[in-house]
Amino acid sequence: MHNVGCLNCKNNLCIRKVSVFNTLEYEDMLEIARMIGHREYKKGEFLCHEGDKTSMLFVVNSGKVKLSKFNIEGKEQILNIISDGEIFGEYYLFMDFEPYNFSAIALTDVKICTLVKQDMDYILLKYPKISHKILQEVSKKMIGAENLAQNLSTINTDSKVHYVLKELAQKYGTEHEKKIRLELPITREEMANYAGVTRETMSRKLSALEQEGIIETVGNKIIIINDIEYLEDY
Amino acid sequence: MHNVGCLNCKNNLCIRKVSVFNTLEYEDMLEIARMIGHREYKKGEFLCHEGDKTSMLFVVNSGKVKLSKFNIEGKEQILNIISDGEIFGEYYLFMDFEPYNFSAIALTDVKICTLVKQDMDYILLKYPKISHKILQEVSKKMIGAENLAQNLSTINTDSKVHYVLKELAQKYGTEHEKKIRLELPITREEMANYAGVTRETMSRKLSALEQEGIIETVGNKIIIINDIEYLEDY
DNA sequence: AGTAAAATGTGAGTCATATCACATTTTATT
DNA sequence: AATAAAATGTGATATGACTCACATTTTACT
């Protein structure tokens, strides 16, 4: 981790691209920008650890971050992937002394803006609209978490793999003539850790889908989904 | 389902026992009470179905409700159990036309108070404190959902069973001389559907725990946990 | 109280996935 | 460009939970 000055945001307001803040007046955004701390992390670095007690809001300015939990045997479960313009850690702003229940790990080199709880308390009081925006944000994530839980509870491994493909396609896919081009932000192993299967199983299931013509792989980082309906209908 | 008048709440303000509302002045609570709809459901009835598009806040006045998702094969995954004084459906107040992603089913005969989205919009505007309270509520549930997801991702069936016992103990257990008396609001099958295992596996694992002296069962509805530390340490 | 229905316990067998092992490919680093 | 490190693919095997079946117990209902 590397602390950098406010240079990033002076001319290029990071919070402007964050939906939680972007309905504010420019002057109000400037006020908030003054409270923001800036950090940079290299790929693979931890932004926070499960169990940490510091409460702050993380704004991803550039890059991607995964939120994960690790069980005793060290197995990772990815909960969410956060891209630039998105936030995380927001629910700890409303609970006192509750330790983080996840770790955040940089998937790429990232630039992060942070807001500490005390400042956020002030901001929420002064701009009640933001509360509502955050409620929308948390609500959406809640539905995501519950869908993930349902997916993980299935014994059907195929549908776990399909689920991850659908999730990634929705967030990182671009449609071209009924096909979806998916630029993967994560490795096969991480796809497995998101789906709740082993790396080997993920590898085998993707091969099978390619055999059937449902998907095509281009190297390791791109997947073309030929038949998204097949994945959805399953 | 059975619609009842406001009788329940005239003399006995249901929202008084709800943390989201109970810091308001009495007059304010009365104002809100006038907007409240009242319903009663028999055990087993659905309060809402996954896919429903009506958005309302449910307040459980008496009884217990489970929130579940069902996959295509009909397998149930219980997401949460809501007791009297608690609310659910709150995250749909902040999203437009988003269908429910769970079904709610009465575990006992229940009395429910409801607030429709339009009224809640007014209430949130007039009493901004409530937004903050709801944020706390949703944040807590978010952590619960993520913990559930992690639990379901484990291949270790023992730890899934332990997880459910710990969760239930925390909510429905009473401590007596280092032992925890747990009055179960759900059946073995539902415990299994919460843990993400089959009924048979749940049954066998509980028998094993009883063999080892970790727990004792008293009929089907009471479990005495002799060694909670064993479950926590695992 | 008596009967039907639901919930629970438990044995036997199957099978899909985790695990282990290792070759191969891709990516990162100097 | 060369080398090391990481990621990926794939075969063989084992294992443990799911499935099915049915006896038994508990609960609900008239």
Short mmCIF file of C-alpha atoms (C1' of nucleotides) in Angstrom, two decimals:
data_model
loop_
_atom_site.label_atom_id
_atom_site.label_comp_id
_atom_site.label_asym_id
_atom_site.label_seq_id
_atom_site.Cartn_x
_atom_site.Cartn_y
_atom_site.Cartn_z
CA MET A 1 0.00 0.00 0.00
CA HIS A 2 1.12 3.50 -0.80
CA ASN A 3 -0.37 6.75 0.44
CA VAL A 4 -0.60 9.46 -2.16
CA GLY A 5 -1.68 13.07 -1.82
CA CYS A 6 -4.93 14.49 -3.03
CA LEU A 7 -3.45 15.04 -6.48
CA ASN A 8 -5.66 12.42 -8.03
CA CYS A 9 -8.81 14.18 -7.09
CA LYS A 10 -7.92 17.83 -7.41
CA ASN A 11 -8.53 17.99 -11.09
CA ASN A 12 -10.30 14.72 -11.48
CA LEU A 13 -12.94 14.32 -8.82
CA CYS A 14 -12.98 10.63 -8.05
CA ILE A 15 -16.35 10.75 -6.36
CA ARG A 16 -17.90 12.20 -9.48
CA LYS A 17 -18.03 8.75 -10.99
CA VAL A 18 -19.58 7.23 -7.90
CA SER A 19 -23.35 6.99 -8.09
CA VAL A 20 -23.70 7.59 -4.36
CA PHE A 21 -22.25 11.07 -4.69
CA ASN A 22 -22.78 12.16 -8.26
CA THR A 23 -26.11 13.91 -7.78
CA LEU A 24 -24.53 16.49 -5.47
CA GLU A 25 -23.67 20.03 -6.52
CA TYR A 26 -20.08 20.57 -7.60
CA GLU A 27 -19.26 22.63 -4.52
CA ASP A 28 -20.60 19.92 -2.24
CA MET A 29 -18.52 17.34 -4.01
CA LEU A 30 -15.48 19.54 -3.51
CA GLU A 31 -16.19 19.71 0.20
CA ILE A 32 -16.32 15.96 0.39
CA ALA A 33 -13.24 15.59 -1.79
CA ARG A 34 -11.26 17.48 0.84
CA MET A 35 -12.01 14.74 3.38
CA ILE A 36 -10.96 11.94 1.12
CA GLY A 37 -7.82 9.92 1.64
CA HIS A 38 -6.04 8.39 -1.31
CA ARG A 39 -4.20 5.13 -1.56
CA GLU A 40 -2.69 2.90 -4.16
CA TYR A 41 -2.29 -0.85 -3.99
CA LYS A 42 -0.43 -3.28 -6.19
CA LYS A 43 -2.16 -6.32 -7.61
CA GLY A 44 -2.51 -8.99 -4.94
CA GLU A 45 -2.28 -6.62 -1.98
CA PHE A 46 -4.90 -6.69 0.76
CA LEU A 47 -6.93 -3.48 1.20
CA CYS A 48 -8.41 -4.81 4.41
CA HIS A 49 -8.52 -8.07 6.31
CA GLU A 50 -11.46 -9.94 7.74
CA GLY A 51 -11.51 -9.04 11.42
CA ASP A 52 -10.18 -5.49 10.97
CA LYS A 53 -12.01 -3.00 13.12
CA THR A 54 -11.41 0.23 11.25
CA SER A 55 -14.57 1.45 9.58
CA MET A 56 -14.21 3.30 6.35
CA LEU A 57 -15.84 3.63 3.01
CA PHE A 58 -13.69 2.48 0.09
CA VAL A 59 -14.22 4.06 -3.31
CA VAL A 60 -12.54 2.26 -6.17
CA ASN A 61 -11.15 4.97 -8.41
CA SER A 62 -9.43 2.70 -10.90
CA GLY A 63 -8.84 -1.02 -11.07
CA LYS A 64 -10.73 -3.96 -9.61
CA VAL A 65 -11.01 -5.48 -6.16
CA LYS A 66 -12.38 -8.79 -4.94
CA LEU A 67 -14.14 -9.25 -1.61
CA SER A 68 -13.46 -12.67 -0.16
CA LYS A 69 -13.88 -14.81 2.90
CA PHE A 70 -11.48 -17.60 3.80
CA ASN A 71 -12.45 -20.62 5.84
CA ILE A 72 -10.21 -22.43 8.31
CA GLU A 73 -8.76 -24.71 5.67
CA GLY A 74 -7.80 -21.61 3.70
CA LYS A 75 -10.42 -22.06 1.01
CA GLU A 76 -11.52 -18.77 -0.50
CA GLN A 77 -15.10 -17.79 -1.21
CA ILE A 78 -15.36 -14.70 -3.38
CA LEU A 79 -18.39 -12.63 -2.40
CA ASN A 80 -18.21 -9.83 -4.91
CA ILE A 81 -16.03 -8.09 -7.45
CA ILE A 82 -15.86 -4.30 -7.23
CA SER A 83 -14.93 -2.23 -10.27
CA ASP A 84 -13.97 1.40 -10.63
CA GLY A 85 -16.77 3.78 -9.74
CA GLU A 86 -18.14 1.35 -7.17
CA ILE A 87 -17.82 1.40 -3.41
CA PHE A 88 -17.46 -1.16 -0.64
CA GLY A 89 -17.31 -1.22 3.12
CA GLU A 90 -20.41 0.95 3.28
CA TYR A 91 -22.24 -1.21 5.72
CA TYR A 92 -19.65 -0.76 8.39
CA LEU A 93 -20.45 2.93 8.48
CA PHE A 94 -23.62 2.12 10.37
CA MET A 95 -22.36 -0.33 12.90
CA ASP A 96 -20.06 0.52 15.76
CA PHE A 97 -16.95 -1.55 16.29
CA GLU A 98 -18.15 -4.37 14.10
CA PRO A 99 -15.10 -6.04 12.53
CA TYR A 100 -15.05 -6.55 8.76
CA ASN A 101 -16.45 -9.89 7.76
CA PHE A 102 -14.47 -10.05 4.53
CA SER A 103 -11.06 -9.31 3.10
CA ALA A 104 -10.55 -7.05 0.09
CA ILE A 105 -7.79 -7.94 -2.35
CA ALA A 106 -6.62 -5.98 -5.38
CA LEU A 107 -7.21 -7.88 -8.62
CA THR A 108 -5.21 -5.26 -10.52
CA ASP A 109 -3.16 -2.29 -9.44
CA VAL A 110 -5.80 -0.01 -7.91
CA LYS A 111 -6.33 3.58 -6.88
CA ILE A 112 -8.59 3.89 -3.89
CA CYS A 113 -10.29 6.85 -2.23
CA THR A 114 -11.33 6.44 1.38
CA LEU A 115 -13.72 8.21 3.70
CA VAL A 116 -13.50 7.55 7.42
CA LYS A 117 -16.61 6.91 9.48
CA GLN A 118 -16.56 10.23 11.33
CA ASP A 119 -16.50 12.21 8.09
CA MET A 120 -19.20 10.03 6.62
CA ASP A 121 -21.36 10.63 9.70
CA TYR A 122 -21.07 14.34 8.99
CA ILE A 123 -21.73 13.89 5.29
CA LEU A 124 -24.81 11.74 5.85
CA LEU A 125 -26.19 14.31 8.26
CA LYS A 126 -25.61 17.20 5.87
CA TYR A 127 -26.72 15.39 2.71
CA PRO A 128 -29.55 13.04 3.62
CA LYS A 129 -29.97 12.14 -0.06
CA ILE A 130 -26.79 10.15 0.24
CA SER A 131 -28.34 7.88 2.86
CA HIS A 132 -30.97 6.96 0.37
CA LYS A 133 -28.40 6.32 -2.32
CA ILE A 134 -26.43 4.09 -0.01
CA LEU A 135 -29.59 2.25 0.93
CA GLN A 136 -30.12 1.52 -2.75
CA GLU A 137 -26.55 0.34 -3.03
CA VAL A 138 -26.71 -1.94 0.00
CA SER A 139 -30.10 -3.29 -1.04
CA LYS A 140 -28.78 -4.28 -4.43
CA LYS A 141 -25.82 -6.01 -2.83
CA MET A 142 -28.13 -7.79 -0.43
CA ILE A 143 -30.01 -9.36 -3.31
CA GLY A 144 -26.68 -10.33 -4.85
CA ALA A 145 -25.54 -11.98 -1.64
CA GLU A 146 -28.76 -13.94 -1.31
CA ASN A 147 -28.59 -15.11 -4.89
CA LEU A 148 -25.03 -16.21 -4.28
CA ALA A 149 -26.13 -18.11 -1.21
CA GLN A 150 -28.79 -19.92 -3.16
CA ASN A 151 -26.31 -20.77 -5.87
CA LEU A 152 -23.86 -22.18 -3.38
CA SER A 153 -26.55 -24.31 -1.78
CA THR A 154 -27.21 -26.19 -5.00
CA ILE A 155 -25.60 -29.59 -5.38
CA ASN A 156 -25.74 -29.21 -9.12
CA THR A 157 -22.24 -28.19 -10.12
CA ASP A 158 -23.24 -27.28 -13.67
CA SER A 159 -25.60 -24.60 -12.45
CA LYS A 160 -22.87 -23.18 -10.20
CA VAL A 161 -20.64 -22.75 -13.20
CA HIS A 162 -23.47 -21.26 -15.22
CA TYR A 163 -24.21 -18.84 -12.41
CA VAL A 164 -20.68 -17.45 -12.40
CA LEU A 165 -20.68 -17.08 -16.17
CA LYS A 166 -23.99 -15.21 -16.02
CA GLU A 167 -22.81 -12.95 -13.22
CA LEU A 168 -19.59 -12.09 -15.02
CA ALA A 169 -21.36 -11.65 -18.35
CA GLN A 170 -23.76 -9.18 -16.79
CA LYS A 171 -20.98 -7.09 -15.35
CA TYR A 172 -18.13 -7.49 -17.78
CA GLY A 173 -19.72 -8.73 -20.96
CA THR A 174 -20.35 -6.78 -24.17
CA GLU A 175 -22.91 -8.01 -26.65
CA HIS A 176 -22.02 -8.49 -30.32
CA GLU A 177 -24.60 -10.06 -32.60
CA LYS A 178 -26.27 -12.26 -29.97
CA LYS A 179 -22.88 -13.32 -28.65
CA ILE A 180 -21.38 -11.99 -25.45
CA ARG A 181 -17.72 -11.19 -25.29
CA LEU A 182 -16.55 -11.57 -21.73
CA GLU A 183 -13.24 -10.11 -20.63
CA LEU A 184 -12.50 -11.94 -17.42
CA PRO A 185 -11.20 -9.93 -14.46
CA ILE A 186 -10.32 -13.16 -12.64
CA THR A 187 -8.50 -16.44 -13.14
CA ARG A 188 -10.05 -19.88 -13.52
CA GLU A 189 -9.18 -20.59 -9.93
CA GLU A 190 -10.98 -17.45 -8.83
CA MET A 191 -13.96 -18.34 -10.99
CA ALA A 192 -13.99 -21.62 -9.09
CA ASN A 193 -13.74 -19.81 -5.77
CA TYR A 194 -16.65 -17.65 -6.77
CA ALA A 195 -18.79 -20.59 -7.88
CA GLY A 196 -17.91 -22.72 -4.88
CA VAL A 197 -16.27 -25.56 -6.78
CA THR A 198 -12.66 -26.65 -7.20
CA ARG A 199 -10.38 -25.27 -9.85
CA GLU A 200 -10.29 -28.66 -11.56
CA THR A 201 -14.05 -28.91 -11.73
CA MET A 202 -14.34 -25.39 -13.15
CA SER A 203 -11.75 -26.26 -15.77
CA ARG A 204 -13.53 -29.45 -16.75
CA LYS A 205 -16.98 -27.87 -16.88
CA LEU A 206 -15.78 -25.01 -19.05
CA SER A 207 -14.16 -27.49 -21.41
CA ALA A 208 -17.44 -29.37 -21.59
CA LEU A 209 -19.35 -26.17 -22.38
CA GLU A 210 -16.87 -25.40 -25.12
CA GLN A 211 -17.28 -28.93 -26.54
CA GLU A 212 -21.01 -28.33 -26.70
CA GLY A 213 -20.49 -25.00 -28.43
CA ILE A 214 -22.13 -22.98 -25.66
CA ILE A 215 -18.96 -20.97 -25.11
CA GLU A 216 -15.63 -20.35 -26.81
CA THR A 217 -12.43 -19.49 -25.03
CA VAL A 218 -9.84 -17.12 -26.45
CA GLY A 219 -6.71 -17.58 -24.40
CA ASN A 220 -7.37 -17.56 -20.68
CA LYS A 221 -8.81 -14.11 -20.30
CA ILE A 222 -11.63 -14.02 -22.82
CA ILE A 223 -14.74 -16.13 -23.08
CA ILE A 224 -17.28 -15.77 -25.86
CA ILE A 225 -20.71 -16.89 -24.76
CA ASN A 226 -22.52 -18.13 -27.86
CA ASP A 227 -25.68 -19.27 -26.17
CA ILE A 228 -26.51 -17.23 -23.09
CA GLU A 229 -30.08 -18.54 -23.17
CA TYR A 230 -28.80 -22.04 -22.56
CA LEU A 231 -27.11 -20.83 -19.38
CA GLU A 232 -30.17 -18.90 -18.28
CA ASP A 233 -32.67 -21.63 -18.97
CA TYR A 234 -30.74 -24.36 -17.26
CA MET B 1 -54.26 -14.74 4.60
CA HIS B 2 -56.78 -12.68 6.49
CA ASN B 3 -57.08 -8.92 6.62
CA VAL B 4 -57.90 -7.55 10.02
CA GLY B 5 -58.68 -4.02 11.06
CA CYS B 6 -56.37 -1.75 12.96
CA LEU B 7 -57.61 -3.22 16.24
CA ASN B 8 -54.29 -4.85 16.96
CA CYS B 9 -52.43 -1.63 16.99
CA LYS B 10 -54.91 0.81 18.46
CA ASN B 11 -54.09 0.01 22.02
CA ASN B 12 -50.96 -1.97 21.44
CA LEU B 13 -48.68 -0.15 19.05
CA CYS B 14 -46.99 -2.86 17.04
CA ILE B 15 -44.22 -0.61 15.79
CA ARG B 16 -43.25 0.20 19.34
CA LYS B 17 -41.39 -3.08 19.56
CA VAL B 18 -39.59 -2.51 16.28
CA SER B 19 -36.14 -1.03 16.69
CA VAL B 20 -36.46 0.92 13.45
CA PHE B 21 -39.33 2.98 14.86
CA ASN B 22 -39.02 2.86 18.62
CA THR B 23 -36.96 5.99 19.06
CA LEU B 24 -39.74 8.17 17.67
CA GLU B 25 -42.05 10.29 19.80
CA TYR B 26 -45.36 8.69 20.69
CA GLU B 27 -47.32 11.08 18.48
CA ASP B 28 -45.09 10.28 15.53
CA MET B 29 -45.57 6.58 16.08
CA LEU B 30 -49.31 7.15 16.13
CA GLU B 31 -49.11 8.91 12.79
CA ILE B 32 -47.27 5.97 11.31
CA ALA B 33 -49.62 3.50 12.94
CA ARG B 34 -52.48 5.02 10.99
CA MET B 35 -50.80 4.05 7.73
CA ILE B 36 -50.21 0.49 8.79
CA GLY B 37 -52.08 -2.44 7.31
CA HIS B 38 -52.66 -5.54 9.38
CA ARG B 39 -52.77 -9.13 8.29
CA GLU B 40 -52.84 -12.56 9.81
CA TYR B 41 -51.48 -15.72 8.31
CA LYS B 42 -51.77 -19.34 9.36
CA LYS B 43 -48.72 -21.51 9.75
CA GLY B 44 -47.44 -22.59 6.36
CA GLU B 45 -49.00 -19.73 4.41
CA PHE B 46 -46.92 -17.61 2.06
CA LEU B 47 -46.65 -13.91 2.95
CA CYS B 48 -45.02 -13.18 -0.39
CA HIS B 49 -43.60 -15.13 -3.29
CA GLU B 50 -40.27 -14.79 -5.04
CA GLY B 51 -41.00 -12.75 -8.14
CA ASP B 52 -43.77 -10.63 -6.60
CA LYS B 53 -43.49 -7.01 -7.56
CA THR B 54 -45.36 -5.32 -4.74
CA SER B 55 -42.96 -3.45 -2.50
CA MET B 56 -43.82 -3.23 1.15
CA LEU B 57 -42.24 -3.37 4.52
CA PHE B 58 -43.33 -6.32 6.65
CA VAL B 59 -43.27 -5.97 10.42
CA VAL B 60 -43.66 -9.22 12.31
CA ASN B 61 -45.93 -8.42 15.24
CA SER B 62 -46.18 -11.94 16.61
CA GLY B 63 -44.96 -15.31 15.43
CA LYS B 64 -42.09 -16.32 13.20
CA VAL B 65 -41.44 -16.23 9.46
CA LYS B 66 -38.82 -17.86 7.28
CA LEU B 67 -37.39 -16.25 4.16
CA SER B 68 -36.54 -18.85 1.55
CA LYS B 69 -35.47 -19.32 -2.02
CA PHE B 70 -36.38 -22.40 -4.04
CA ASN B 71 -34.31 -23.67 -6.92
CA ILE B 72 -35.68 -25.31 -10.06
CA GLU B 73 -35.68 -28.77 -8.55
CA GLY B 74 -37.77 -27.38 -5.68
CA LYS B 75 -35.00 -27.50 -3.10
CA GLU B 76 -35.42 -24.84 -0.45
CA GLN B 77 -32.65 -22.64 0.86
CA ILE B 78 -33.64 -20.76 3.99
CA LEU B 79 -32.00 -17.33 4.07
CA ASN B 80 -33.21 -16.01 7.37
CA ILE B 81 -35.70 -16.49 10.16
CA ILE B 82 -37.61 -13.40 11.27
CA SER B 83 -39.11 -13.20 14.76
CA ASP B 84 -41.60 -10.81 16.29
CA GLY B 85 -40.30 -7.27 16.55
CA GLU B 86 -38.23 -7.71 13.40
CA ILE B 87 -38.86 -6.51 9.88
CA PHE B 88 -38.25 -7.80 6.39
CA GLY B 89 -38.71 -6.61 2.84
CA GLU B 90 -37.00 -3.35 3.71
CA TYR B 91 -34.59 -3.41 0.83
CA TYR B 92 -37.34 -3.31 -1.73
CA LEU B 93 -38.35 0.11 -0.44
CA PHE B 94 -35.35 1.57 -2.22
CA MET B 95 -35.57 -0.13 -5.56
CA ASP B 96 -38.25 0.49 -8.12
CA PHE B 97 -40.12 -2.45 -9.59
CA GLU B 98 -37.54 -4.94 -8.45
CA PRO B 99 -39.31 -8.26 -7.81
CA TYR B 100 -38.79 -10.02 -4.49
CA ASN B 101 -35.90 -12.44 -4.62
CA PHE B 102 -37.28 -14.63 -1.81
CA SER B 103 -40.51 -16.07 -0.52
CA ALA B 104 -41.71 -15.52 3.04
CA ILE B 105 -43.50 -18.38 4.77
CA ALA B 106 -45.17 -18.38 8.18
CA LEU B 107 -43.46 -20.79 10.59
CA THR B 108 -46.26 -20.24 13.10
CA ASP B 109 -49.53 -18.39 12.97
CA VAL B 110 -48.39 -14.80 12.57
CA LYS B 111 -49.68 -11.26 12.91
CA ILE B 112 -48.11 -8.91 10.43
CA CYS B 113 -48.14 -5.15 10.07
CA THR B 114 -47.37 -3.74 6.65
CA LEU B 115 -46.29 -0.38 5.29
CA VAL B 116 -46.52 0.27 1.58
CA LYS B 117 -43.67 1.89 -0.31
CA GLN B 118 -45.44 5.24 -0.88
CA ASP B 119 -46.08 5.68 2.83
CA MET B 120 -42.56 4.64 3.68
CA ASP B 121 -41.23 7.22 1.21
CA TYR B 122 -43.14 9.86 3.14
CA ILE B 123 -42.00 8.50 6.49
CA LEU B 124 -38.36 8.38 5.47
CA LEU B 125 -38.54 11.95 4.25
CA LYS B 126 -40.17 13.22 7.43
CA TYR B 127 -38.07 11.14 9.85
CA PRO B 128 -34.55 10.85 8.43
CA LYS B 129 -33.44 9.05 11.56
CA ILE B 130 -35.36 6.04 10.32
CA SER B 131 -33.17 5.82 7.22
CA HIS B 132 -30.19 5.41 9.45
CA LYS B 133 -31.91 2.76 11.52
CA ILE B 134 -32.84 0.84 8.40
CA LEU B 135 -29.29 1.13 7.17
CA GLN B 136 -28.15 -0.51 10.38
CA GLU B 137 -30.73 -3.22 9.93
CA VAL B 138 -29.82 -3.94 6.31
CA SER B 139 -26.11 -3.85 7.09
CA LYS B 140 -26.53 -6.45 9.81
CA LYS B 141 -28.47 -8.67 7.44
CA MET B 142 -25.82 -8.20 4.78
CA ILE B 143 -23.19 -9.63 7.08
CA GLY B 144 -25.53 -12.50 7.88
CA ALA B 145 -26.06 -13.25 4.21
CA GLU B 146 -22.35 -13.23 3.50
CA ASN B 147 -21.65 -15.53 6.41
CA LEU B 148 -24.34 -17.86 5.14
CA ALA B 149 -22.76 -17.82 1.70
CA GLN B 150 -19.40 -18.75 3.13
CA ASN B 151 -20.95 -21.55 5.13
CA LEU B 152 -22.70 -22.95 2.09
CA SER B 153 -19.47 -22.89 0.09
CA THR B 154 -17.74 -25.26 2.49
CA ILE B 155 -17.58 -28.90 1.49
CA ASN B 156 -17.29 -29.82 5.14
CA THR B 157 -20.75 -30.96 6.15
CA ASP B 158 -19.96 -30.99 9.85
CA SER B 159 -19.22 -27.29 9.84
CA LYS B 160 -22.48 -26.59 8.02
CA VAL B 161 -24.38 -28.33 10.78
CA HIS B 162 -22.36 -26.50 13.43
CA TYR B 163 -23.10 -23.21 11.72
CA VAL B 164 -26.84 -23.70 11.89
CA LEU B 165 -26.67 -24.72 15.53
CA LYS B 166 -24.61 -21.62 16.34
CA GLU B 167 -26.96 -19.33 14.43
CA LEU B 168 -30.03 -20.74 16.11
CA ALA B 169 -28.36 -20.73 19.51
CA GLN B 170 -27.51 -17.08 19.14
CA LYS B 171 -31.07 -16.13 18.30
CA TYR B 172 -33.19 -18.63 20.18
CA GLY B 173 -30.91 -20.03 22.85
CA THR B 174 -30.94 -19.27 26.57
CA GLU B 175 -27.87 -19.95 28.67
CA HIS B 176 -28.12 -22.03 31.84
CA GLU B 177 -24.91 -22.96 33.63
CA LYS B 178 -22.67 -23.05 30.57
CA LYS B 179 -25.30 -25.01 28.66
CA ILE B 180 -27.53 -23.49 26.02
CA ARG B 181 -31.14 -24.47 25.84
CA LEU B 182 -32.32 -24.06 22.30
CA GLU B 183 -36.01 -24.02 21.50
CA LEU B 184 -36.14 -24.73 17.79
CA PRO B 185 -38.47 -22.65 15.63
CA ILE B 186 -37.95 -25.06 12.73
CA THR B 187 -38.01 -28.75 11.89
CA ARG B 188 -35.03 -30.97 11.16
CA GLU B 189 -35.78 -30.70 7.49
CA GLU B 190 -35.74 -26.92 7.74
CA MET B 191 -32.49 -27.04 9.69
CA ALA B 192 -31.15 -29.04 6.77
CA ASN B 193 -32.50 -26.51 4.29
CA TYR B 194 -30.84 -23.74 6.24
CA ALA B 195 -27.49 -25.55 6.42
CA GLY B 196 -27.56 -26.62 2.80
CA VAL B 197 -27.54 -30.38 3.42
CA THR B 198 -30.20 -33.05 3.13
CA ARG B 199 -32.60 -33.93 5.89
CA GLU B 200 -30.97 -37.34 6.28
CA THR B 201 -27.51 -35.85 6.66
CA MET B 202 -28.74 -33.36 9.25
CA SER B 203 -30.37 -36.18 11.16
CA ARG B 204 -27.25 -38.30 11.11
CA LYS B 205 -24.91 -35.47 12.06
CA LEU B 206 -27.08 -34.44 14.99
CA SER B 207 -27.15 -38.05 16.19
CA ALA B 208 -23.37 -38.13 15.99
CA LEU B 209 -23.09 -34.90 17.99
CA GLU B 210 -25.39 -36.39 20.62
CA GLN B 211 -23.26 -39.56 20.74
CA GLU B 212 -20.23 -37.40 21.41
CA GLY B 213 -22.06 -35.54 24.16
CA ILE B 214 -21.79 -32.17 22.43
CA ILE B 215 -25.56 -31.79 22.35
CA GLU B 216 -28.63 -33.43 23.87
CA THR B 217 -32.03 -33.57 22.23
CA VAL B 218 -35.28 -33.34 24.18
CA GLY B 219 -38.01 -34.43 21.82
CA ASN B 220 -37.77 -32.82 18.42
CA LYS B 221 -38.13 -29.21 19.41
CA ILE B 222 -35.45 -28.71 22.03
CA ILE B 223 -31.71 -29.11 21.80
CA ILE B 224 -29.37 -28.61 24.73
CA ILE B 225 -25.93 -27.57 23.61
CA ASN B 226 -23.47 -28.82 26.21
CA ASP B 227 -20.31 -27.69 24.51
CA ILE B 228 -20.80 -24.56 22.42
CA GLU B 229 -17.04 -24.02 22.34
CA TYR B 230 -16.61 -27.24 20.43
CA LEU B 231 -18.96 -25.93 17.76
CA GLU B 232 -17.25 -22.55 17.67
CA ASP B 233 -13.71 -23.87 17.58
CA TYR B 234 -14.31 -26.40 14.87
"C1'" DA C 1 -59.34 -40.67 22.25
"C1'" DG C 2 -58.51 -42.25 17.74
"C1'" DT C 3 -56.98 -41.70 13.17
"C1'" DA C 4 -54.49 -39.60 9.49
"C1'" DA C 5 -50.66 -37.00 8.19
"C1'" DA C 6 -46.23 -35.25 8.86
"C1'" DA C 7 -41.72 -35.60 10.62
"C1'" DT C 8 -37.80 -38.30 11.81
"C1'" DG C 9 -34.20 -42.09 12.03
"C1'" DT C 10 -31.50 -45.25 9.70
"C1'" DG C 11 -29.64 -48.79 6.42
"C1'" DA C 12 -27.65 -49.78 1.73
"C1'" DG C 13 -25.90 -48.40 -2.58
"C1'" DT C 14 -24.53 -45.07 -6.19
"C1'" DC C 15 -22.09 -41.59 -8.23
"C1'" DA C 16 -20.24 -37.08 -8.91
"C1'" DT C 17 -16.88 -34.27 -7.24
"C1'" DA C 18 -12.83 -33.49 -4.37
"C1'" DT C 19 -8.24 -34.87 -4.14
"C1'" DC C 20 -3.78 -35.98 -5.82
"C1'" DA C 21 -0.43 -36.00 -9.35
"C1'" DC C 22 1.85 -34.24 -13.11
"C1'" DA C 23 2.32 -32.45 -17.90
"C1'" DT C 24 1.67 -28.25 -20.36
"C1'" DT C 25 0.77 -23.54 -21.26
"C1'" DT C 26 0.77 -18.81 -20.06
"C1'" DT C 27 2.43 -14.94 -17.62
"C1'" DA C 28 5.80 -12.33 -15.03
"C1'" DT C 29 10.52 -11.01 -14.15
"C1'" DT C 30 15.29 -10.04 -14.83
"C1'" DA D 1 15.36 -13.42 -24.88
"C1'" DA D 2 15.77 -16.42 -21.18
"C1'" DT D 3 14.25 -18.09 -16.98
"C1'" DA D 4 11.31 -18.65 -13.17
"C1'" DA D 5 6.81 -18.67 -11.43
"C1'" DA D 6 2.02 -19.03 -11.87
"C1'" DA D 7 -1.95 -20.77 -14.03
"C1'" DT D 8 -4.26 -24.34 -16.42
"C1'" DG D 9 -5.70 -29.00 -18.28
"C1'" DT D 10 -6.45 -33.67 -17.47
"C1'" DG D 11 -6.14 -38.54 -15.91
"C1'" DA D 12 -6.93 -41.83 -11.99
"C1'" DT D 13 -8.81 -42.67 -7.54
"C1'" DA D 14 -11.29 -42.37 -3.24
"C1'" DT D 15 -14.77 -40.82 -0.38
"C1'" DG D 16 -18.70 -39.17 1.65
"C1'" DA D 17 -23.06 -37.12 0.96
"C1'" DC D 18 -27.15 -37.78 -1.77
"C1'" DT D 19 -30.73 -40.84 -3.06
"C1'" DC D 20 -34.03 -44.30 -2.23
"C1'" DA D 21 -36.60 -47.11 0.82
"C1'" DC D 22 -39.03 -48.05 4.79
"C1'" DA D 23 -39.81 -48.42 9.85
"C1'" DT D 24 -40.88 -45.54 13.68
"C1'" DT D 25 -42.16 -41.57 16.20
"C1'" DT D 26 -44.40 -37.30 16.73
"C1'" DT D 27 -47.84 -34.01 15.65
"C1'" DA D 28 -52.28 -32.41 13.82
"C1'" DC D 29 -57.06 -32.98 13.33
"C1'" DT D 30 -61.85 -34.57 13.83
#
